[in-house]
Amino acid sequence: MQQTTNLINQQPKIILHRIFLFVSETDLISSAQRVCHLWHHTVKDDQLWKELLHRRRRLYNLLRIETLEEVLNDADDGMVSEDDFSVPIYPIPDDSPENILMNTDEHGPSEIKAASINKLIVKLTSVQDYDLNFTKQFLLTYTSFITPCRLFAKLVERYAVPIPEELPTNITASEYIRRNIFPVQSRVVLVLKLWLQSAFHETNERAVLQKQVNFVDNILANENSILAKQTKKILQRRILANQPPSPPISHSDIYNISTNNSSVEDMFRSFKDKEIAEQITLKDFSLYSAVKAHELISRAQNRRGVQPNLMTAIEWFNRLSKWAVDMILSHKTIKLRVHSFVRLVSIAEHLRDLNNFASTMAILAGLNSGAIVRLKHTHNELPSRTKLQLEALFELTSSKASYKSLRLALRNMTPPCVP
């Protein structure tokens, strides 16, 4: 320490200023009181702090511009317009109907109904009103209104918190940065970490990974080494996970139901109804567990090509319904058709007991198709018990009141299940 003090005392003031501009802010603040008076005076120089922040902002803006150059030709159908995106975050305007609308609820917290992209980013990285649930919801749905590259550019812009020319009374630049800038930057890094850990799902998001690496290596590492190390580890895991991207589950490889007469008869002779239901459920669950939350969002927005696992599950549902129809129509006599019908209802009952609501509905969709409903003689020969079972299953899966009975069953059942 004595050698360090002597070395600093021997340096011209301009040299100390140059050193200051290349030392991380956290080191400057934590070490200010442990060195000589001259260095302590340097660290307390407001003008130097402002110059340091201006240098940092130039780095942020370079990274942001570099990111934006790659998205100028993006096809942003239904997304944030160029005019809205070009509006700078700083200075942050007060809340008004022009930039944010809230749903007021007397019995609970108010929720955002609509907002500009800047207001959403500010809310996302708020220090006073940070909401983890809002962050998760935003990261799940953001692809409906902004591209990953543009989101990253906005986060970099939010990270570059400016320091005012006129500081509040009785507060130094270093204190202002510690109280008002570091916390916001920490929130931005937290959002980046959550984004990497749980919400990277589309191919075009992988293009942002290198930009995040540049941000961590060139900016964050110089300002907060601990956060930089943590984020870099997550980045490395994510890069490895995306090399190569995991292929979607293919129904053609493992979910092939043959519908010729001999295989149907062999299946019914070889396996009991419960065993067939169990095997269907095992296959169903592997499909269901592969579907990602973002695929459901993309499906609701009718965005093609970004829900491969969901489309495979839908294809399986349709194939199972067709299989149920073929099992009955493959027979020419009423007696054999009734036998197949009874067994299908029994399989649907077992699927219901296994909490496999998806395949239950698939088989019932087949039994309720026009080709089966027209078989009046077959329906007349069904046992009373089968008719009661079928009626109960149709009542469970009825679309009345937005599938109220099915939603109630899902709410009261004991997991696991295939909804």
Coordinates of C-alpha atoms in Angstrom, one line a residue:
M1 CA 0.0 0.0 0.0
Q2 CA 2.9 2.4 0.9
Q3 CA 4.5 1.7 -2.5
T4 CA 1.2 2.3 -4.3
T5 CA 0.8 5.6 -2.4
N6 CA 4.3 6.8 -3.2
L7 CA 3.8 5.9 -6.9
I8 CA 0.6 7.8 -7.1
N9 CA 2.0 10.9 -5.4
Q10 CA 4.8 11.0 -8.0
Q11 CA 2.4 11.1 -10.9
P12 CA 1.3 14.3 -12.6
K13 CA -2.4 15.0 -12.1
I14 CA -3.1 14.4 -15.8
I15 CA -1.7 10.9 -15.5
L16 CA -4.0 10.1 -12.6
H17 CA -6.9 11.4 -14.7
R18 CA -6.0 9.1 -17.5
I19 CA -5.8 6.1 -15.2
F20 CA -9.1 7.0 -13.7
L21 CA -10.8 6.8 -17.1
F22 CA -9.7 3.2 -17.6
V23 CA -10.5 1.8 -14.1
S24 CA -14.0 0.3 -13.5
E25 CA -16.4 2.4 -11.5
T26 CA -16.9 -0.3 -8.8
D27 CA -13.1 -0.4 -8.2
L28 CA -13.0 3.4 -8.0
I29 CA -15.7 3.7 -5.4
S30 CA -14.6 0.8 -3.2
S31 CA -10.9 1.8 -3.2
A32 CA -11.2 5.6 -2.9
Q33 CA -10.7 5.8 0.8
R34 CA -7.8 3.3 0.9
V35 CA -5.3 5.3 -1.2
C36 CA -3.6 8.6 -0.9
H37 CA -5.2 11.9 -0.6
L38 CA -4.3 12.9 -4.2
W39 CA -6.0 9.8 -5.6
H40 CA -9.0 10.3 -3.3
H41 CA -9.3 13.9 -4.7
T42 CA -9.2 12.5 -8.3
V43 CA -12.0 10.0 -7.6
K44 CA -14.1 12.8 -6.3
D45 CA -13.8 15.0 -9.4
D46 CA -17.3 15.3 -10.9
Q47 CA -16.0 16.4 -14.3
L48 CA -14.0 13.2 -14.5
W49 CA -17.0 11.1 -13.7
K50 CA -19.0 12.8 -16.4
E51 CA -16.2 12.3 -18.9
L52 CA -16.1 8.6 -17.9
L53 CA -19.8 8.2 -18.4
H54 CA -19.6 10.0 -21.8
R55 CA -16.9 7.5 -22.9
R56 CA -19.0 4.6 -21.8
R57 CA -22.1 6.0 -23.6
R58 CA -20.0 6.1 -26.8
L59 CA -19.2 2.4 -26.4
Y60 CA -22.9 1.6 -25.8
N61 CA -24.0 3.6 -28.8
L62 CA -21.4 1.9 -31.0
L63 CA -22.7 -1.5 -30.0
R64 CA -26.3 -0.4 -30.4
I65 CA -25.7 1.0 -33.9
E66 CA -23.8 -2.1 -34.9
T67 CA -26.8 -4.2 -33.7
L68 CA -29.3 -2.0 -35.6
E69 CA -27.4 -2.3 -38.8
E70 CA -28.3 -6.0 -38.9
V71 CA -32.0 -5.4 -38.5
L72 CA -32.6 -2.5 -41.0
N73 CA -34.1 -5.0 -43.5
D74 CA -36.1 -7.0 -40.9
A75 CA -39.7 -7.9 -41.9
D76 CA -41.5 -6.6 -38.8
D77 CA -45.0 -7.6 -39.8
G78 CA -47.3 -6.2 -37.0
M79 CA -44.3 -5.1 -34.9
V80 CA -43.0 -1.9 -33.6
S81 CA -42.9 0.7 -36.3
E82 CA -39.6 2.4 -37.3
D83 CA -40.8 5.7 -36.0
D84 CA -41.7 4.3 -32.6
F85 CA -38.5 2.4 -32.4
S86 CA -36.3 5.4 -33.2
V87 CA -37.7 7.4 -30.3
P88 CA -34.9 7.5 -27.6
I89 CA -35.5 6.2 -24.2
Y90 CA -33.8 9.2 -22.5
P91 CA -35.0 11.5 -21.2
I92 CA -37.7 9.3 -19.8
P93 CA -41.1 11.1 -20.1
D94 CA -43.7 11.1 -17.4
D95 CA -46.5 8.5 -17.7
S96 CA -49.3 9.8 -20.0
P97 CA -52.1 8.3 -22.2
E98 CA -49.8 8.8 -25.1
N99 CA -47.2 6.3 -23.8
I100 CA -48.9 4.0 -21.4
L101 CA -52.5 2.8 -20.6
M102 CA -53.3 0.9 -17.4
N103 CA -56.1 -1.4 -16.5
T104 CA -57.3 -0.2 -13.1
D105 CA -58.7 -2.9 -10.7
E106 CA -60.2 -2.0 -7.4
H107 CA -59.5 -5.5 -6.0
G108 CA -55.9 -5.9 -7.2
P109 CA -52.9 -4.3 -8.7
S110 CA -53.3 -2.3 -11.9
E111 CA -51.9 -3.9 -15.1
I112 CA -50.5 -2.5 -18.3
K113 CA -53.1 -2.5 -21.0
A114 CA -50.9 -0.9 -23.7
A115 CA -47.6 1.0 -23.8
S116 CA -44.8 2.3 -26.0
I117 CA -41.8 0.1 -26.4
N118 CA -39.7 2.6 -24.4
K119 CA -42.2 2.5 -21.5
L120 CA -42.1 -1.3 -21.6
I121 CA -38.3 -1.3 -21.4
V122 CA -38.3 1.1 -18.5
K123 CA -40.9 -1.0 -16.7
L124 CA -38.9 -4.1 -17.4
T125 CA -35.8 -2.7 -15.8
S126 CA -37.4 -0.6 -13.1
V127 CA -35.5 -0.5 -9.8
Q128 CA -38.4 0.7 -7.6
D129 CA -41.2 -1.3 -9.2
Y130 CA -39.4 -4.4 -10.4
D131 CA -41.9 -7.2 -11.1
L132 CA -40.5 -10.7 -11.9
N133 CA -43.8 -11.9 -13.2
F134 CA -44.0 -9.0 -15.6
T135 CA -40.5 -9.8 -16.8
K136 CA -41.3 -13.4 -17.5
Q137 CA -44.5 -12.4 -19.3
F138 CA -42.6 -9.9 -21.4
L139 CA -39.9 -12.3 -22.4
L140 CA -42.5 -14.9 -23.3
T141 CA -44.5 -12.6 -25.6
Y142 CA -42.1 -9.9 -26.9
T143 CA -41.7 -11.6 -30.3
S144 CA -45.2 -10.5 -31.1
F145 CA -44.2 -6.8 -31.2
I146 CA -40.4 -6.5 -31.5
T147 CA -37.5 -8.5 -32.9
P148 CA -34.8 -10.0 -30.7
C149 CA -32.1 -7.7 -32.3
R150 CA -34.2 -4.6 -31.6
L151 CA -35.0 -5.7 -28.1
F152 CA -31.2 -6.1 -27.4
A153 CA -30.6 -2.6 -28.9
K154 CA -33.2 -1.1 -26.6
L155 CA -31.7 -2.8 -23.6
V156 CA -28.3 -1.4 -24.5
E157 CA -29.8 2.0 -24.8
R158 CA -31.4 1.6 -21.4
Y159 CA -28.1 0.5 -19.9
A160 CA -26.5 3.7 -21.1
V161 CA -28.0 5.9 -18.3
P162 CA -26.9 9.5 -18.8
I163 CA -25.6 11.7 -16.1
P164 CA -27.3 15.2 -15.9
E165 CA -25.2 18.3 -16.5
E166 CA -26.5 19.8 -13.3
L167 CA -26.4 17.4 -10.4
P168 CA -28.8 17.6 -7.4
T169 CA -27.6 19.7 -4.5
N170 CA -25.2 18.1 -2.0
I171 CA -24.5 15.0 -4.2
T172 CA -21.4 14.2 -6.1
A173 CA -21.2 12.5 -9.5
S174 CA -19.8 9.3 -8.0
E175 CA -22.7 9.2 -5.5
Y176 CA -25.3 9.9 -8.2
I177 CA -23.9 7.0 -10.3
R178 CA -23.9 4.7 -7.4
R179 CA -27.5 5.5 -6.4
N180 CA -29.1 6.1 -9.8
I181 CA -27.1 4.4 -12.6
F182 CA -25.6 1.2 -11.2
P183 CA -29.0 -0.1 -10.0
V184 CA -30.6 0.4 -13.4
Q185 CA -27.6 -1.3 -15.2
S186 CA -27.9 -4.2 -12.8
R187 CA -31.5 -4.6 -13.7
V188 CA -30.7 -4.6 -17.4
V189 CA -28.1 -7.3 -16.8
L190 CA -30.7 -9.3 -14.8
V191 CA -33.1 -9.1 -17.7
L192 CA -30.4 -10.3 -20.1
K193 CA -29.6 -13.3 -17.9
L194 CA -33.3 -14.2 -17.6
W195 CA -33.7 -13.9 -21.4
L196 CA -30.7 -16.2 -21.9
Q197 CA -31.9 -18.7 -19.2
S198 CA -35.5 -19.2 -20.1
A199 CA -36.7 -17.3 -23.2
F200 CA -34.3 -18.0 -26.1
H201 CA -36.3 -20.1 -28.5
E202 CA -36.4 -18.9 -32.0
T203 CA -33.6 -19.2 -34.7
N204 CA -33.3 -15.5 -35.2
E205 CA -32.5 -15.0 -31.5
R206 CA -29.3 -16.9 -31.9
A207 CA -28.0 -14.0 -34.1
V208 CA -28.1 -11.8 -30.9
L209 CA -25.8 -14.1 -28.9
Q210 CA -22.6 -12.7 -30.4
K211 CA -23.8 -9.2 -29.7
Q212 CA -24.4 -10.1 -26.1
V213 CA -20.9 -11.6 -26.0
N214 CA -19.5 -8.3 -27.2
F215 CA -21.5 -6.4 -24.7
V216 CA -20.3 -8.6 -21.8
D217 CA -16.6 -8.6 -22.9
N218 CA -16.2 -5.0 -23.9
I219 CA -18.6 -3.1 -21.5
L220 CA -19.8 -5.2 -18.6
A221 CA -16.4 -6.7 -17.8
N222 CA -15.0 -3.2 -17.4
E223 CA -17.8 -2.1 -15.0
N224 CA -18.8 -5.1 -12.9
S225 CA -16.5 -8.1 -13.2
I226 CA -18.8 -10.3 -11.0
L227 CA -21.9 -9.8 -13.1
A228 CA -19.8 -10.2 -16.3
K229 CA -18.5 -13.6 -15.2
Q230 CA -22.0 -14.8 -14.2
T231 CA -23.5 -13.6 -17.5
K232 CA -20.6 -15.0 -19.6
K233 CA -21.2 -18.5 -18.1
I234 CA -24.9 -18.4 -19.1
L235 CA -23.9 -17.1 -22.5
Q236 CA -21.5 -20.0 -23.0
R237 CA -24.1 -22.5 -22.0
R238 CA -26.6 -21.0 -24.4
I239 CA -24.1 -20.9 -27.3
L240 CA -23.4 -24.6 -26.7
A241 CA -27.1 -25.4 -26.5
N242 CA -27.6 -23.8 -29.9
Q243 CA -24.8 -25.8 -31.7
P244 CA -26.5 -27.4 -33.5
P245 CA -30.2 -26.5 -32.8
S246 CA -32.3 -29.4 -31.5
P247 CA -34.5 -30.9 -34.2
P248 CA -38.2 -31.0 -33.5
I249 CA -39.9 -34.3 -32.7
S250 CA -41.0 -36.1 -35.8
H251 CA -44.2 -38.1 -35.8
S252 CA -43.1 -40.1 -38.9
D253 CA -40.3 -41.7 -36.9
I254 CA -42.1 -43.0 -33.8
Y255 CA -45.9 -42.3 -34.0
N256 CA -46.9 -44.5 -36.9
I257 CA -50.4 -46.1 -36.5
S258 CA -51.2 -48.6 -39.2
T259 CA -54.8 -48.6 -40.2
N260 CA -55.1 -51.8 -42.3
N261 CA -57.5 -54.4 -41.1
S262 CA -54.9 -57.0 -40.0
S263 CA -52.9 -54.7 -37.8
V264 CA -56.1 -53.4 -36.1
E265 CA -57.3 -56.9 -35.4
D266 CA -53.8 -57.9 -34.2
M267 CA -53.7 -54.9 -31.8
F268 CA -57.1 -55.7 -30.3
R269 CA -56.3 -59.4 -29.9
S270 CA -52.9 -58.7 -28.4
F271 CA -53.5 -55.8 -26.0
K272 CA -56.1 -54.9 -23.4
D273 CA -57.9 -51.6 -23.6
K274 CA -56.0 -50.2 -20.6
E275 CA -52.6 -51.2 -22.1
I276 CA -53.5 -49.5 -25.4
A277 CA -54.5 -46.3 -23.4
E278 CA -51.2 -46.4 -21.4
Q279 CA -49.1 -46.7 -24.6
I280 CA -51.0 -43.8 -26.2
T281 CA -50.5 -41.7 -23.1
L282 CA -46.7 -42.4 -23.0
K283 CA -46.5 -41.2 -26.6
D284 CA -48.8 -38.2 -26.0
F285 CA -46.8 -37.0 -23.0
S286 CA -43.5 -37.0 -24.9
L287 CA -45.2 -34.8 -27.5
Y288 CA -46.8 -32.6 -25.0
S289 CA -43.6 -32.1 -23.0
A290 CA -41.7 -31.0 -26.1
V291 CA -44.1 -28.1 -26.9
K292 CA -42.6 -24.8 -25.8
A293 CA -44.7 -21.9 -24.4
H294 CA -43.6 -19.6 -27.2
E295 CA -45.1 -22.0 -29.7
L296 CA -48.6 -21.5 -28.3
I297 CA -48.1 -17.7 -28.5
S298 CA -46.9 -18.0 -32.1
R299 CA -49.9 -20.3 -32.9
A300 CA -52.3 -17.7 -31.6
Q301 CA -50.7 -15.1 -33.8
N302 CA -50.9 -17.4 -36.8
R303 CA -47.1 -17.2 -37.3
R304 CA -46.0 -20.1 -39.4
G305 CA -42.8 -22.0 -39.1
V306 CA -42.0 -21.3 -35.4
Q307 CA -44.1 -24.0 -33.7
P308 CA -42.7 -27.4 -35.0
N309 CA -43.4 -29.4 -31.8
L310 CA -46.9 -28.0 -31.5
M311 CA -47.7 -28.9 -35.1
T312 CA -46.4 -32.4 -34.5
A313 CA -48.8 -32.7 -31.5
I314 CA -51.7 -31.4 -33.7
E315 CA -50.8 -33.9 -36.4
W316 CA -50.8 -36.7 -33.9
F317 CA -54.2 -35.7 -32.6
N318 CA -55.6 -35.7 -36.1
R319 CA -54.1 -39.1 -36.9
L320 CA -55.5 -40.6 -33.7
S321 CA -59.0 -39.3 -34.6
K322 CA -58.7 -40.8 -38.1
W323 CA -57.4 -44.1 -36.6
A324 CA -60.6 -44.3 -34.4
V325 CA -62.8 -43.8 -37.5
D326 CA -60.8 -46.4 -39.5
M327 CA -61.1 -49.0 -36.7
I328 CA -64.9 -49.0 -37.0
L329 CA -65.3 -48.5 -40.8
S330 CA -62.7 -51.2 -41.6
H331 CA -65.4 -53.8 -40.7
K332 CA -68.3 -54.7 -42.9
T333 CA -70.6 -56.3 -40.3
I334 CA -72.6 -54.5 -37.7
K335 CA -71.4 -57.0 -35.0
L336 CA -67.7 -56.2 -35.6
R337 CA -68.3 -52.5 -35.8
V338 CA -70.1 -52.6 -32.5
H339 CA -67.2 -54.5 -31.0
S340 CA -64.7 -51.9 -32.2
F341 CA -66.9 -49.1 -31.0
V342 CA -67.3 -50.5 -27.5
R343 CA -63.5 -51.0 -27.2
L344 CA -62.8 -47.4 -28.4
V345 CA -65.2 -46.0 -25.8
S346 CA -63.4 -48.2 -23.2
I347 CA -60.0 -46.9 -24.3
A348 CA -61.3 -43.3 -24.1
E349 CA -62.5 -44.1 -20.5
H350 CA -59.0 -45.4 -19.6
L351 CA -57.4 -42.3 -21.2
R352 CA -59.7 -40.1 -19.1
D353 CA -58.6 -42.0 -15.9
L354 CA -55.0 -41.5 -16.9
N355 CA -55.6 -37.7 -17.2
N356 CA -54.9 -37.8 -20.9
F357 CA -57.5 -35.3 -22.0
A358 CA -55.9 -34.7 -25.4
S359 CA -56.2 -38.3 -26.7
T360 CA -59.6 -38.7 -25.0
M361 CA -60.8 -35.8 -27.1
A362 CA -59.1 -37.2 -30.2
I363 CA -60.9 -40.5 -30.0
L364 CA -64.2 -38.7 -29.2
A365 CA -63.7 -36.5 -32.2
G366 CA -63.4 -39.6 -34.4
L367 CA -66.5 -41.1 -32.8
N368 CA -68.4 -37.9 -33.4
S369 CA -67.3 -37.5 -37.0
G370 CA -69.9 -37.6 -39.8
A371 CA -68.8 -41.0 -41.1
I372 CA -69.5 -42.6 -37.6
V373 CA -72.6 -40.6 -36.7
R374 CA -74.4 -41.9 -39.8
L375 CA -74.0 -45.5 -38.7
K376 CA -77.5 -45.7 -37.1
H377 CA -77.7 -49.5 -36.9
T378 CA -74.3 -49.6 -35.2
H379 CA -75.4 -47.0 -32.6
N380 CA -78.7 -48.9 -32.0
E381 CA -76.8 -52.1 -31.1
L382 CA -74.5 -50.5 -28.6
P383 CA -74.9 -51.7 -25.0
S384 CA -76.6 -49.4 -22.6
R385 CA -73.4 -49.2 -20.5
T386 CA -71.4 -48.0 -23.5
K387 CA -74.0 -45.4 -24.3
L388 CA -73.8 -44.0 -20.8
Q389 CA -70.0 -43.9 -20.9
L390 CA -70.1 -42.1 -24.2
E391 CA -72.6 -39.6 -23.0
A392 CA -70.5 -38.8 -19.9
L393 CA -67.4 -38.4 -22.0
F394 CA -69.1 -36.1 -24.5
E395 CA -70.4 -34.0 -21.6
L396 CA -66.9 -33.8 -20.1
T397 CA -65.4 -32.5 -23.4
S398 CA -68.4 -30.3 -24.4
S399 CA -67.5 -26.9 -25.8
K400 CA -70.4 -25.3 -23.9
A401 CA -69.4 -22.3 -21.8
S402 CA -65.8 -22.3 -23.2
Y403 CA -65.2 -26.0 -22.2
K404 CA -66.3 -25.3 -18.6
S405 CA -66.5 -29.0 -17.7
L406 CA -63.1 -29.8 -19.1
R407 CA -61.5 -26.8 -17.4
L408 CA -63.1 -27.8 -14.1
A409 CA -61.7 -31.4 -14.5
L410 CA -58.3 -30.0 -15.2
R411 CA -58.4 -27.8 -12.2
N412 CA -59.4 -30.7 -9.9
M413 CA -57.3 -33.5 -11.2
T414 CA -54.0 -34.7 -9.7
P415 CA -51.0 -34.3 -12.0
P416 CA -49.4 -35.5 -14.2
C417 CA -51.7 -35.0 -17.1
V418 CA -51.9 -34.3 -20.8
P419 CA -54.3 -31.3 -21.2

